[in-house]
Structure formats: structure tokens, C-alpha cells
Amino acid sequence: MASKPIHSIPTKDLYARWAKVYDSDGNILQSIDDHFLPSLLTQGFSLVTSSPITITELGAGTGRNTVKLLQPREGVKIETLNALDLSPEMLSLAKSRCSAPSTSTSAPSPKVDFYEFDALQPSLFPEVQALEGKAGLVLSTLVLEHLPLKTFFETAKRLLKPNGVLVMTNMHADMGRLSRAGFTDIDTESGNVKVKVQGDSFVYEIEEVLEVGREEGFEMLGEMLQRGVGEGDVGVTVGERGVKWVGVSVWFGCVMRLGGKEE
Ligand SMILES: C[S@@+](CC[C@H](N)C(=O)[O-])C[C@H]1O[C@@H](n2cnc3c(N)ncnc32)[C@H](O)[C@@H]1O
């Protein structure tokens, strides 16, 4: 499916370069994620037992979802949003996005704090270690493919309170076997040719995600949502780039709860 040369680079370098077009390059997974996230969040919030809520976003990126959490939602009081990400370039966009004043309401907005963080080297980030055990809900969209499964769930577990809720989405294995997170860039060194730039990526079947989640103390609540691209989606749910994915499962997402003693 890939016709361009592929440049594999460290994930941090990928996002340093991808940041400039991440929000505008027609990535189909973001569109599908946008479509399903509201229902996953509604389910997730219904399971959080304490209020006000602290939310920690693992891999917040350009703040695509962080900014949505700043909007008031009935029956949910979010006190603090912690946006964590490996990439300072992505986080910088998230910061500007979240600092734009909301005109829709006079309701108080949650406090938003941004942290550079590498889930593969958590001990290097003492400010994030100080957030451990504080989140009622951890949100992580389209990040899992960059991390070993155990690391992903261990990180979420450390950040959550007992019985905390994890809302997660990821690239489906059927798509991951054909492609991985990345974007088309111009390689100036080799004569301005188009190249696909990609980082470190893992392909995960849903069953293994659930299994490792269980080993780390997470139980899925409700159903695993899965989505492929249909012909009718192109130009509607996803952009024109979606045409090459027609007939392929591309996305999954679910809500999980961390077991443990009651708060
Ligand atoms: C595909 S983007 C998703 C961003 C955002 N959650 C969204 O849905 O638009 C993946 C994000 O994961 C971050 N990431 C990758 N590896 C990471 C790591 N080891 N620790 C923390 N964040 C990581 C990247 O910097 C990037 O912003």
C-alpha cells in the first residue's frame, strides 16, 4: 500500500516533524476518533466515583481532545487536566489551543497543566511522578501503538486512583499490519522527494490488549468498539485519504476500570 520511500526515525523525532501538519493532514484515525470519543467519554464519566475529577491525558499530542474536555458537560466537574506528551512540539500546539478563550460559557474551566513525559522513562520526570494516584480518569487516544502493552497499562495504573477509569483508543491491528503512525514529508536531502516518515510502532490484536490490561488489573466495561472504513465514509466520516482503507478495520476503543480497594 505504501508507494513512497519510508524513513523510520525515533518516535520523538517523528512528532517533532509531524506537529506542523498533524491537525491538518487528513489523518483518518483522528476523524474516526472524533466520532466515537464523545460516547466513550460519557461512559467513562458515568463510572468515575469521585468529584471533582482530575483527568490525566497520556499522549495529549496537539490537544485535539484536551480542548474538548474544557467544554462544560452536564453532571461532570473537572477540576484539573494534566496533559502529558513525549513531544515538546506537539505540546506547544496543545498549549496554544487550550489557551484560546472559550466564548460559549461563563462556567469555570478546569486548570490545565502540560508536562513533557516519556512513558518509557518515567523516572526521568519527577513532576509527572508527583501526579501518580491522582487521576479519576486517564484518557489516551491513538498512543498505545507507540508503547509496549505492559508499559502502557502500568503507566495508566500509576496515574490512576484506585478504581479509576481508563478511556483508550488505538489503531486496529488490520490497519497496523499495512501501515503505522506517520506522515508524508518532503525530504530535502534527497532532492525534495516525498517520503513517509514513521516512528516506533507495535501492532496489537484486541485480545492481547485485553489480556495484558487484565494482568495489570484493568477490566473492560461495556463493549469494545471497532470501526472499519466503508465506501460511504469517504468524504463523510473520513477525508478522501480514507479511500485506500475501504474494507479495512482501522480503529478500536473502549473503557476500562482499574480494580483495587475502594477509595
Ligand atoms: C498519534 S498521536 C495522538 C495524539 C492525541 N492523543 C490524539 O489523539 O490526537 C501519539 C502521541 O503519543 C505521544 N507519544 C508517543 N510515545 C510516547 C511516550 N513514550 N510517552 C509519552 N507520549 C508518547 C506522541 O508524542 C504523540 O503526541
XYZ file of N, CA and C and ligand atoms in Angstrom:
816
model
N 0.820 -1.200 0.000
C 0.000 0.000 0.000
C 0.861 1.261 0.000
N 2.098 1.154 0.617
C 2.951 2.338 0.662
C 3.793 2.404 -0.597
N 3.680 3.525 -1.335
C 4.456 3.617 -2.560
C 5.647 4.552 -2.377
N 5.624 5.334 -1.326
C 6.724 6.284 -1.096
C 7.841 5.597 -0.324
N 9.083 6.120 -0.431
C 10.138 5.601 0.438
C 9.751 5.855 1.902
N 10.191 4.934 2.767
C 9.848 5.072 4.187
C 11.090 5.455 4.971
N 10.989 6.479 5.792
C 12.082 6.842 6.699
C 11.636 6.513 8.118
N 12.302 5.569 8.767
C 11.970 5.251 10.151
C 12.893 6.023 11.072
N 12.297 6.764 11.979
C 13.087 7.608 12.887
C 12.531 7.427 14.300
N 13.251 7.878 15.349
C 12.697 7.752 16.700
C 11.341 8.480 16.806
N 10.463 7.932 17.628
C 9.102 8.479 17.743
C 9.117 9.961 18.118
N 10.034 10.342 18.994
C 10.083 11.749 19.411
C 10.398 12.650 18.206
N 11.306 12.190 17.355
C 11.657 12.978 16.164
C 10.495 13.008 15.168
N 9.771 11.879 15.095
C 8.606 11.851 14.205
C 7.634 12.971 14.570
N 7.301 13.056 15.868
C 6.291 14.051 16.260
C 6.837 15.477 16.227
N 8.154 15.617 16.382
C 8.743 16.957 16.227
C 8.468 17.467 14.810
N 8.505 16.553 13.839
C 8.283 16.953 12.443
C 6.801 16.959 12.069
N 6.060 15.990 12.609
C 4.645 15.832 12.231
C 3.785 16.976 12.816
N 4.254 17.550 13.943
C 3.437 18.538 14.667
C 2.882 19.620 13.734
N 3.709 20.072 12.788
C 3.297 21.221 11.963
C 2.081 20.925 11.089
N 1.851 19.657 10.782
C 0.684 19.334 9.934
C -0.254 18.304 10.590
N 0.031 17.948 11.837
C -0.734 16.861 12.469
C -2.250 17.130 12.442
N -2.607 18.388 12.653
C -4.039 18.708 12.736
C -4.683 18.963 11.385
N -3.912 18.908 10.337
C -4.498 19.308 9.048
C -4.204 18.340 7.903
N -3.566 17.179 8.190
C -3.176 16.341 7.051
C -4.170 15.222 6.732
N -5.371 15.353 7.278
C -6.442 14.437 6.863
C -6.283 13.015 7.370
N -5.690 12.853 8.539
C -5.497 11.532 9.140
C -6.859 10.912 9.476
N -7.127 9.746 8.909
C -8.466 9.172 9.070
C -8.736 8.699 10.499
N -7.669 8.316 11.202
C -7.896 7.819 12.563
C -8.392 8.930 13.476
N -7.903 10.130 13.255
C -8.394 11.250 14.073
C -9.879 11.480 13.821
N -10.296 11.380 12.560
C -11.719 11.612 12.241
C -12.595 10.560 12.920
N -12.144 9.313 12.866
C -12.956 8.248 13.472
C -12.950 8.398 14.997
N -11.808 8.755 15.517
C -11.688 9.003 16.958
C -12.642 10.123 17.395
N -12.674 11.190 16.603
C -13.573 12.317 16.921
C -15.024 11.842 16.986
N -15.339 10.912 16.103
C -16.707 10.423 16.003
C -17.120 9.618 17.247
N -16.179 8.789 17.748
C -16.537 7.875 18.845
C -16.213 8.401 20.241
N -15.307 9.359 20.324
C -14.860 9.762 21.660
C -15.995 10.264 22.566
N -16.948 11.048 22.041
C -17.996 11.529 22.948
C -18.704 10.387 23.690
N -19.025 9.294 22.993
C -19.742 8.223 23.700
C -18.822 7.488 24.671
N -17.547 7.335 24.302
C -16.618 6.683 25.242
C -16.444 7.550 26.489
N -16.354 8.859 26.288
C -16.179 9.747 27.450
C -17.424 9.747 28.333
N -18.598 9.746 27.708
C -19.835 9.710 28.502
C -19.849 8.456 29.372
N -19.469 7.325 28.766
C -19.418 6.071 29.537
C -18.373 6.181 30.636
N -17.205 6.710 30.277
C -16.119 6.831 31.262
C -16.523 7.698 32.435
N -17.115 8.858 32.154
C -17.502 9.765 33.255
C -18.562 9.134 34.143
N -19.439 8.314 33.546
C -20.502 7.711 34.356
C -19.923 6.724 35.378
N -18.694 6.288 35.150
C -18.080 5.293 36.043
C -17.170 5.914 37.094
N -16.863 7.204 36.937
C -15.956 7.841 37.907
C -16.750 8.122 39.176
N -16.173 7.694 40.294
C -16.960 7.742 41.525
C -16.751 9.017 42.339
N -15.655 9.752 42.101
C -15.441 10.932 42.937
C -15.504 12.209 42.110
N -15.876 13.299 42.756
C -15.974 14.584 42.067
C -15.434 15.668 43.009
N -14.767 16.702 42.524
C -14.426 16.948 41.130
C -13.349 15.983 40.639
N -13.246 15.882 39.313
C -12.370 14.868 38.707
C -11.048 15.485 38.259
N -9.976 14.742 38.483
C -8.711 15.062 37.819
C -8.577 14.103 36.639
N -8.306 14.673 35.445
C -8.081 13.837 34.259
C -6.625 13.966 33.853
N -5.988 12.848 33.597
C -4.631 12.887 33.051
C -4.674 12.280 31.667
N -4.154 13.030 30.713
C -4.162 12.555 29.333
C -2.762 12.073 28.992
N -2.670 10.815 28.657
C -1.373 10.208 28.310
C -1.188 10.310 26.795
N -0.235 11.136 26.370
C -0.030 11.359 24.940
C -1.060 12.340 24.389
N -1.120 13.526 24.995
C -2.158 14.506 24.632
C -1.951 15.093 23.246
N -0.744 14.982 22.716
C -0.477 15.477 21.365
C -0.732 16.970 21.248
N -1.441 17.351 20.189
C -1.714 18.768 19.933
C -2.939 19.259 20.709
N -3.429 18.440 21.642
C -4.558 18.869 22.459
C -5.901 18.704 21.764
N -5.929 17.852 20.737
C -7.174 17.598 19.983
C -8.323 17.245 20.934
N -8.028 16.408 21.920
C -9.068 16.043 22.881
C -9.028 16.874 24.157
N -7.847 17.349 24.517
C -7.726 18.161 25.737
C -8.708 19.331 25.656
N -8.732 19.977 24.507
C -9.568 21.165 24.367
C -11.057 20.811 24.497
N -11.407 19.596 24.080
C -12.822 19.190 24.208
C -13.217 19.070 25.685
N -12.240 18.676 26.498
C -12.538 18.479 27.921
C -12.698 19.807 28.660
N -12.327 20.896 28.001
C -12.505 22.205 28.629
C -13.945 22.688 28.511
N -14.692 22.075 27.611
C -16.092 22.464 27.451
C -16.912 21.893 28.608
N -17.844 22.683 29.154
C -18.651 22.167 30.265
C -19.489 20.976 29.826
N -19.676 20.052 30.741
C -20.540 18.913 30.415
C -21.412 18.630 31.635
N -22.650 18.363 31.360
C -23.616 18.262 32.444
C -23.265 17.154 33.420
N -23.315 17.470 34.692
C -23.112 16.458 35.725
C -21.661 16.083 35.947
N -20.715 16.742 35.253
C -19.298 16.386 35.403
C -18.522 17.638 35.794
N -17.808 17.554 36.893
C -16.969 18.696 37.276
C -15.503 18.273 37.180
N -14.826 18.827 36.194
C -13.399 18.521 36.037
C -12.612 19.645 36.697
N -11.767 19.273 37.631
C -11.004 20.294 38.353
C -9.674 20.571 37.660
N -8.971 19.468 37.316
C -7.631 19.610 36.740
C -7.475 18.662 35.563
N -6.809 19.182 34.545
C -6.453 18.355 33.377
C -4.940 18.342 33.286
N -4.342 17.182 33.315
C -2.896 17.081 33.146
C -2.628 16.503 31.764
N -2.000 17.285 30.908
C -1.742 16.830 29.536
C -0.273 16.441 29.421
N -0.021 15.139 29.217
C 1.354 14.607 29.165
C 1.699 14.229 27.729
N 2.891 14.551 27.303
C 3.298 14.082 25.974
C 4.823 14.072 25.839
N 5.271 13.133 25.002
C 6.695 12.977 24.700
C 7.258 14.171 23.927
N 6.408 14.793 23.122
C 6.907 15.757 22.146
C 6.650 17.204 22.563
N 7.717 17.966 22.805
C 7.502 19.384 23.136
C 6.823 20.144 22.011
N 7.059 19.731 20.764
C 6.440 20.438 19.634
C 4.920 20.212 19.624
N 4.506 18.975 19.883
C 3.059 18.686 19.932
C 2.444 19.422 21.130
N 3.131 19.378 22.277
C 2.592 20.014 23.486
C 2.451 21.522 23.315
N 3.386 22.107 22.597
C 3.330 23.545 22.405
C 2.052 23.935 21.648
N 1.664 23.104 20.680
C 0.405 23.364 19.965
C -0.794 23.163 20.896
N -0.691 22.145 21.756
C -1.785 21.894 22.710
C -1.966 23.101 23.632
N -0.835 23.667 24.051
C -0.910 24.821 24.960
C -1.634 25.980 24.285
N -1.247 26.302 23.049
C -1.921 27.446 22.414
C -3.393 27.140 22.167
N -3.665 25.887 21.792
C -5.059 25.539 21.533
C -5.920 25.707 22.792
N -5.364 25.300 23.925
C -6.146 25.337 25.167
C -6.149 26.723 25.802
N -5.310 27.622 25.307
C -5.305 28.946 25.934
C -6.257 29.902 25.224
N -6.785 29.483 24.065
C -7.748 30.343 23.371
C -8.991 30.463 24.247
N -9.478 31.682 24.494
C -10.604 31.826 25.417
C -11.872 31.171 24.868
N -12.590 30.495 25.755
C -13.863 29.891 25.354
C -14.950 30.954 25.463
N -15.731 31.108 24.405
C -16.769 32.145 24.437
C -18.133 31.555 24.760
N -18.199 30.207 24.791
C -19.525 29.590 24.860
C -20.156 29.645 26.251
N -19.363 29.914 27.281
C -19.936 29.829 28.617
C -19.121 30.645 29.618
N -19.774 30.954 30.722
C -19.036 31.646 31.781
C -18.647 30.660 32.886
N -18.975 29.349 32.679
C -18.651 28.333 33.688
C -17.130 28.248 33.864
N -16.646 28.003 35.103
C -15.195 27.932 35.296
C -14.591 26.759 34.541
N -13.460 27.015 33.882
C -12.786 25.959 33.131
C -11.855 25.200 34.059
N -11.587 23.937 33.733
C -10.589 23.218 34.537
C -9.215 23.866 34.398
N -8.402 23.654 35.402
C -7.000 24.090 35.318
C -6.277 23.082 34.414
N -5.496 23.565 33.453
C -4.788 22.640 32.547
C -3.284 22.805 32.744
N -2.611 21.699 32.987
C -1.152 21.724 33.127
C -0.552 20.783 32.084
N 0.544 21.235 31.493
C 1.190 20.466 30.424
C 2.543 19.950 30.916
N 2.816 18.705 30.614
C 4.069 18.092 31.075
C 4.718 17.314 29.942
N 5.990 17.562 29.738
C 6.746 16.694 28.850
C 6.971 15.388 29.622
N 6.795 14.250 28.940
C 6.854 12.971 29.650
C 7.126 11.852 28.663
N 7.998 10.944 29.059
C 8.238 9.749 28.246
C 7.832 8.531 29.065
N 6.772 7.870 28.634
C 6.278 6.702 29.373
C 7.315 5.585 29.421
N 8.299 5.641 28.526
C 9.343 4.604 28.533
C 10.427 4.903 29.566
N 10.449 6.148 30.069
C 11.473 6.522 31.063
C 10.836 7.380 32.165
N 9.835 6.830 32.864
C 9.068 7.668 33.794
C 9.902 8.281 34.916
N 10.972 7.592 35.315
C 11.736 8.107 36.470
C 12.466 9.410 36.137
N 12.566 9.742 34.849
C 13.231 10.999 34.471
C 12.302 12.206 34.611
N 11.047 11.961 35.005
C 10.072 13.056 35.026
C 9.408 13.166 36.401
N 10.157 13.703 37.385
C 9.627 13.761 38.751
C 8.324 14.553 38.871
N 8.132 15.562 38.026
C 6.880 16.342 38.102
C 5.673 15.462 37.762
N 5.893 14.511 36.856
C 4.793 13.616 36.492
C 4.637 12.532 37.563
N 5.751 12.135 38.158
C 5.645 11.141 39.244
C 4.783 11.708 40.382
N 4.833 13.028 40.551
C 4.027 13.650 41.604
C 2.525 13.580 41.289
N 2.173 13.248 40.052
C 0.745 13.145 39.680
C 0.194 11.734 39.906
N 1.074 10.817 40.298
C 0.652 9.412 40.407
C -0.461 9.250 41.445
N -1.426 8.432 41.103
C -2.528 8.129 42.026
C -3.554 9.242 42.133
N -3.487 10.240 41.274
C -4.390 11.401 41.417
C -5.558 11.409 40.432
N -5.438 10.686 39.322
C -6.462 10.823 38.272
C -7.663 9.914 38.522
N -8.850 10.481 38.379
C -10.067 9.667 38.382
C -10.256 9.038 37.013
N -9.709 9.721 35.996
C -9.843 9.205 34.630
C -8.550 9.491 33.856
N -8.054 8.470 33.190
C -6.933 8.636 32.255
C -7.489 8.469 30.846
N -7.147 9.436 29.995
C -7.559 9.378 28.592
C -6.314 9.190 27.742
N -6.356 8.235 26.829
C -5.205 8.039 25.949
C -5.706 7.598 24.575
N -5.626 8.497 23.611
C -6.141 8.182 22.278
C -4.992 8.080 21.274
N -4.955 6.974 20.564
C -4.013 6.741 19.459
C -2.552 6.798 19.907
N -2.296 6.385 21.121
C -0.932 6.413 21.684
C -0.386 5.005 21.892
N -1.296 4.073 22.223
C -0.874 2.719 22.575
C 0.081 2.108 21.555
N -0.118 2.375 20.275
C 0.727 1.708 19.266
C 2.204 2.056 19.408
N 2.512 3.131 20.147
C 3.915 3.520 20.312
C 4.569 2.900 21.541
N 3.797 2.175 22.339
C 4.329 1.687 23.613
C 4.169 0.177 23.747
N 5.102 -0.473 24.461
C 4.837 -1.872 24.825
C 3.543 -1.914 25.654
N 2.742 -2.948 25.448
C 1.438 -3.020 26.128
C 1.560 -2.887 27.640
N 2.549 -3.605 28.188
C 2.702 -3.591 29.653
C 3.037 -2.172 30.139
N 3.890 -1.483 29.392
C 4.257 -0.110 29.770
C 3.027 0.786 29.751
N 2.205 0.617 28.716
C 1.006 1.452 28.593
C 0.108 1.277 29.825
N -0.188 0.005 30.156
C -1.121 -0.224 31.267
C -0.481 0.110 32.619
N 0.809 -0.167 32.754
C 1.478 0.196 34.023
C 1.435 1.709 34.229
N 1.636 2.455 33.143
C 1.632 3.919 33.253
C 0.247 4.417 33.657
N -0.779 3.897 32.967
C -2.151 4.303 33.288
C -2.469 3.957 34.748
N -2.029 2.761 35.156
C -2.304 2.316 36.528
C -1.656 3.253 37.550
N -0.419 3.632 37.296
C 0.279 4.522 38.241
C -0.416 5.877 38.348
N -0.946 6.356 37.227
C -1.546 7.696 37.228
C -2.933 7.704 37.873
N -3.600 6.544 37.861
C -4.995 6.487 38.323
C -5.128 6.290 39.822
N -6.254 6.765 40.342
C -6.668 6.405 41.696
C -7.158 4.947 41.673
N -7.295 4.332 42.846
C -7.935 3.005 42.859
C -9.319 3.119 42.220
N -9.710 2.149 41.452
C -10.998 2.152 40.739
C -11.110 3.251 39.686
N -9.991 3.836 39.313
C -10.008 4.868 38.272
C -10.367 4.273 36.924
N -10.711 5.161 35.997
C -11.251 4.742 34.696
C -10.264 5.122 33.588
N -10.071 4.188 32.669
C -9.198 4.426 31.513
C -10.052 4.442 30.242
N -9.970 5.528 29.507
C -10.628 5.602 28.189
C -9.513 5.566 27.156
N -9.518 4.545 26.322
C -8.401 4.397 25.376
C -8.878 4.040 23.969
N -8.107 4.521 22.990
C -8.361 4.133 21.596
C -7.015 3.820 20.935
N -7.075 3.097 19.843
C -5.819 2.733 19.161
C -6.087 2.352 17.701
N -5.024 2.325 16.941
C -5.097 1.804 15.575
C -5.406 0.304 15.634
N -6.311 -0.153 14.785
C -6.649 -1.578 14.728
C -5.490 -2.364 14.104
N -5.312 -3.612 14.546
C -4.209 -4.428 14.015
C -4.301 -4.610 12.496
N -5.525 -4.669 11.954
C -5.651 -4.861 10.498
C -5.039 -3.682 9.739
N -5.151 -2.503 10.292
C -4.519 -1.332 9.674
C -3.016 -1.319 9.991
N -2.705 -1.687 11.232
C -1.305 -1.667 11.678
C -0.411 -2.618 10.891
N -1.017 -3.692 10.354
C -0.214 -4.622 9.554
C 0.131 -4.015 8.192
N -0.607 -2.985 7.795
C -0.380 -2.367 6.482
C 0.314 -1.012 6.576
N 0.238 -0.399 7.752
C 0.758 0.954 7.886
C 1.086 1.207 9.354
N 1.702 2.332 9.636
C 1.869 2.727 11.022
C 1.850 4.241 11.119
N 1.752 4.735 12.364
C 1.610 6.182 12.541
C 2.745 6.912 11.857
N 2.405 7.898 11.053
C 3.421 8.669 10.366
C 2.767 9.608 9.370
N 3.577 10.332 8.643
C 3.023 11.300 7.707
C 3.942 11.457 6.503
N 3.422 12.122 5.488
C 4.211 12.355 4.278
C 4.946 13.679 4.422
N 6.257 13.614 4.279
C 7.071 14.827 4.406
C 7.921 14.957 3.137
N 8.521 16.092 2.991
C 9.412 16.304 1.853
C 10.840 16.130 2.356
N 11.572 15.231 1.728
C 12.957 15.014 2.117
C 13.867 15.925 1.284
N 14.312 16.992 1.903
C 15.118 17.978 1.166
C 16.510 17.426 0.851
N 16.976 16.497 1.702
C 18.338 15.978 1.486
C 18.440 15.145 0.215
N 17.354 14.438 -0.135
C 17.451 13.615 -1.345
C 16.596 14.181 -2.473
N 16.696 15.495 -2.640
C 16.107 16.121 -3.833
C 14.620 16.377 -3.738
N 14.161 16.789 -2.567
C 12.754 17.180 -2.385
C 11.752 16.094 -2.781
N 12.074 14.830 -2.463
C 11.105 13.770 -2.770
C 10.170 13.568 -1.580
N 8.976 13.056 -1.894
C 8.017 12.761 -0.833
C 8.420 11.473 -0.141
N 8.434 11.482 1.189
C 8.757 10.261 1.931
C 7.711 10.057 3.022
N 7.493 8.806 3.386
C 6.652 8.533 4.555
C 7.585 8.468 5.748
N 7.327 9.315 6.751
C 8.167 9.333 7.951
C 7.396 8.635 9.064
N 8.007 7.679 9.697
C 7.316 6.941 10.749
C 8.232 6.677 11.938
N 7.589 6.406 13.107
C 8.356 6.178 14.330
C 8.271 4.728 14.770
N 8.485 4.493 16.072
C 8.387 3.132 16.611
C 6.921 2.778 16.790
N 6.563 1.600 16.348
C 5.154 1.207 16.375
C 4.990 -0.274 16.652
N 3.931 -0.622 17.365
C 3.603 -2.033 17.633
C 2.193 -2.298 17.098
N 1.995 -3.509 16.608
C 0.659 -3.908 16.140
C 0.036 -4.780 17.235
N -1.140 -4.376 17.709
C -1.768 -5.143 18.797
C -3.155 -5.652 18.418
N -3.349 -6.951 18.613
C -4.687 -7.531 18.481
C -5.483 -7.155 19.728
N -6.784 -7.010 19.529
C -7.637 -6.619 20.649
C -7.520 -7.611 21.812
N -7.451 -8.906 21.477
C -7.404 -9.917 22.540
C -6.173 -9.718 23.432
N -5.025 -9.390 22.819
C -3.821 -9.234 23.664
C -3.878 -7.947 24.467
N -4.543 -6.934 23.914
C -4.708 -5.691 24.678
C -5.524 -5.997 25.940
N -6.613 -6.731 25.746
C -7.472 -7.046 26.897
C -6.743 -7.931 27.895
N -5.959 -8.868 27.379
C -5.251 -9.801 28.266
C -4.213 -9.069 29.128
N -3.395 -8.228 28.496
C -2.380 -7.518 29.284
C -3.065 -6.509 30.214
N -4.141 -5.895 29.727
C -4.906 -4.999 30.602
C -5.365 -5.741 31.859
N -5.896 -6.941 31.663
C -6.364 -7.739 32.820
C -5.217 -8.048 33.759
N -4.061 -8.435 33.185
C -2.895 -8.759 34.030
C -2.488 -7.561 34.887
N -2.725 -6.363 34.353
C -2.363 -5.145 35.097
C -3.521 -4.618 35.948
N -4.625 -5.381 35.988
C -5.714 -5.027 36.901
C -6.861 -4.253 36.264
N -6.897 -4.172 34.922
C -7.971 -3.436 34.247
C -9.036 -4.394 33.726
N -10.281 -3.977 33.926
C -11.413 -4.762 33.420
C -12.163 -3.894 32.401
N -12.442 -4.455 31.232
C -13.201 -3.663 30.253
C -14.669 -3.627 30.653
N -15.268 -2.453 30.556
C -16.689 -2.313 30.872
C -17.417 -1.931 29.592
N -18.560 -2.581 29.344
C -19.248 -2.324 28.088
C -18.547 -3.066 26.970
N -18.725 -2.579 25.749
C -18.184 -3.334 24.611
C -16.939 -2.665 24.031
N -16.151 -3.483 23.339
C -15.020 -2.950 22.572
C -15.598 -2.399 21.271
N -15.421 -1.118 21.026
C -15.880 -0.542 19.767
C -14.815 -0.768 18.704
N -15.236 -1.138 17.518
C -14.293 -1.334 16.421
C -14.882 -0.673 15.189
N -14.014 -0.139 14.357
C -14.544 0.567 13.190
C -13.648 0.353 11.992
N -14.283 0.006 10.876
C -13.583 -0.039 9.608
C -14.028 1.152 8.765
N -13.455 1.254 7.582
C -13.872 2.316 6.667
C -14.767 1.694 5.598
N -15.953 2.261 5.444
C -16.854 1.814 4.384
C -16.818 2.812 3.231
N -17.348 2.396 2.061
C -17.328 3.319 0.915
C -18.047 4.620 1.224
N -19.128 4.495 1.995
C -19.919 5.686 2.315
C -19.221 6.637 3.280
N -18.126 6.174 3.877
C -17.410 7.046 4.832
C -16.535 8.074 4.136
N -16.086 7.731 2.936
C -15.087 8.581 2.275
C -15.723 9.922 1.899
N -15.090 10.978 2.377
C -15.644 12.317 2.147
C -16.741 12.671 3.135
N -17.084 11.717 4.029
C -18.134 11.980 5.029
C -17.526 11.856 6.434
N -17.373 10.608 6.909
C -16.761 10.423 8.237
C -15.259 10.634 8.170
N -14.656 10.194 7.085
C -13.204 10.389 6.901
C -12.973 11.157 5.598
N -11.787 11.750 5.484
C -11.474 12.527 4.274
C -11.180 11.624 3.084
N -10.775 12.246 1.994
C -10.530 11.497 0.753
C -9.400 10.473 0.919
N -8.486 10.736 1.845
C -7.400 9.784 2.078
C -7.927 8.430 2.540
N -9.186 8.420 2.997
C -9.764 7.183 3.520
C -10.025 6.149 2.441
N -9.995 6.560 1.171
C -10.400 5.638 0.109
C -9.535 4.377 0.081
N -8.252 4.509 0.414
C -7.384 3.319 0.345
C -7.618 2.369 1.517
N -8.441 2.810 2.484
C -8.711 1.946 3.640
C -10.102 1.328 3.604
N -10.825 1.502 2.517
C -12.173 0.929 2.446
C -12.090 -0.590 2.621
N -12.898 -1.102 3.525
C -12.920 -2.546 3.772
C -11.947 -2.998 4.841
N -11.187 -2.052 5.417
C -10.194 -2.436 6.442
C -10.648 -1.914 7.809
N -10.517 -2.750 8.856
C -10.749 -2.275 10.227
C -9.582 -1.393 10.612
N -9.867 -0.199 11.096
C -8.777 0.754 11.341
C -8.664 1.224 12.785
N -9.714 1.037 13.572
C -9.749 1.713 14.885
C -10.444 0.828 15.913
N -9.993 0.890 17.150
C -10.797 0.337 18.246
C -10.664 1.223 19.477
N -11.625 1.093 20.359
C -11.594 1.915 21.569
C -12.502 1.327 22.621
N -12.176 1.581 23.872
C -13.007 1.049 24.950
C -12.772 1.808 26.254
N -13.578 1.440 27.239
C -13.457 1.994 28.589
C -13.100 0.850 29.524
N -12.120 1.086 30.378
C -11.701 0.058 31.334
C -11.675 0.656 32.738
N -11.845 -0.222 33.711
C -11.732 0.269 35.091
C -10.643 -0.510 35.815
N -9.885 0.235 36.597
C -8.821 -0.378 37.387
C -9.434 -0.972 38.644
N -9.153 -2.239 38.888
C -9.653 -2.853 40.105
C -8.861 -2.337 41.296
N -9.243 -2.743 42.463
C -8.475 -2.308 43.631
C -9.409 -1.933 44.743
N -8.800 -1.540 45.841
C -9.641 -1.251 47.004
C -10.427 0.036 46.778
N -11.576 0.123 47.454
C -12.412 1.321 47.327
C -11.660 2.527 47.844
N -11.966 3.680 47.249
C -11.326 4.919 47.734
C -11.773 5.212 49.146
C -0.953 9.708 17.182
S -0.518 10.894 18.389
C -2.046 11.037 19.311
C -2.166 12.389 19.956
C -3.543 12.656 20.570
N -3.791 11.775 21.690
C -4.603 12.498 19.519
O -5.397 11.560 19.621
O -4.646 13.323 18.591
C 0.501 9.968 19.523
C 1.066 10.838 20.621
O 1.724 9.977 21.562
C 2.895 10.625 22.018
N 3.833 9.597 22.496
C 4.480 8.663 21.751
N 5.309 7.943 22.526
C 5.195 8.423 23.777
C 5.826 8.113 25.007
N 6.781 7.173 25.088
N 5.465 8.805 26.114
C 4.530 9.791 26.029
N 3.899 10.153 24.896
C 4.224 9.471 23.767
C 3.403 11.351 20.788
O 4.314 12.388 21.094
C 2.108 11.838 20.141
O 1.753 13.147 20.536
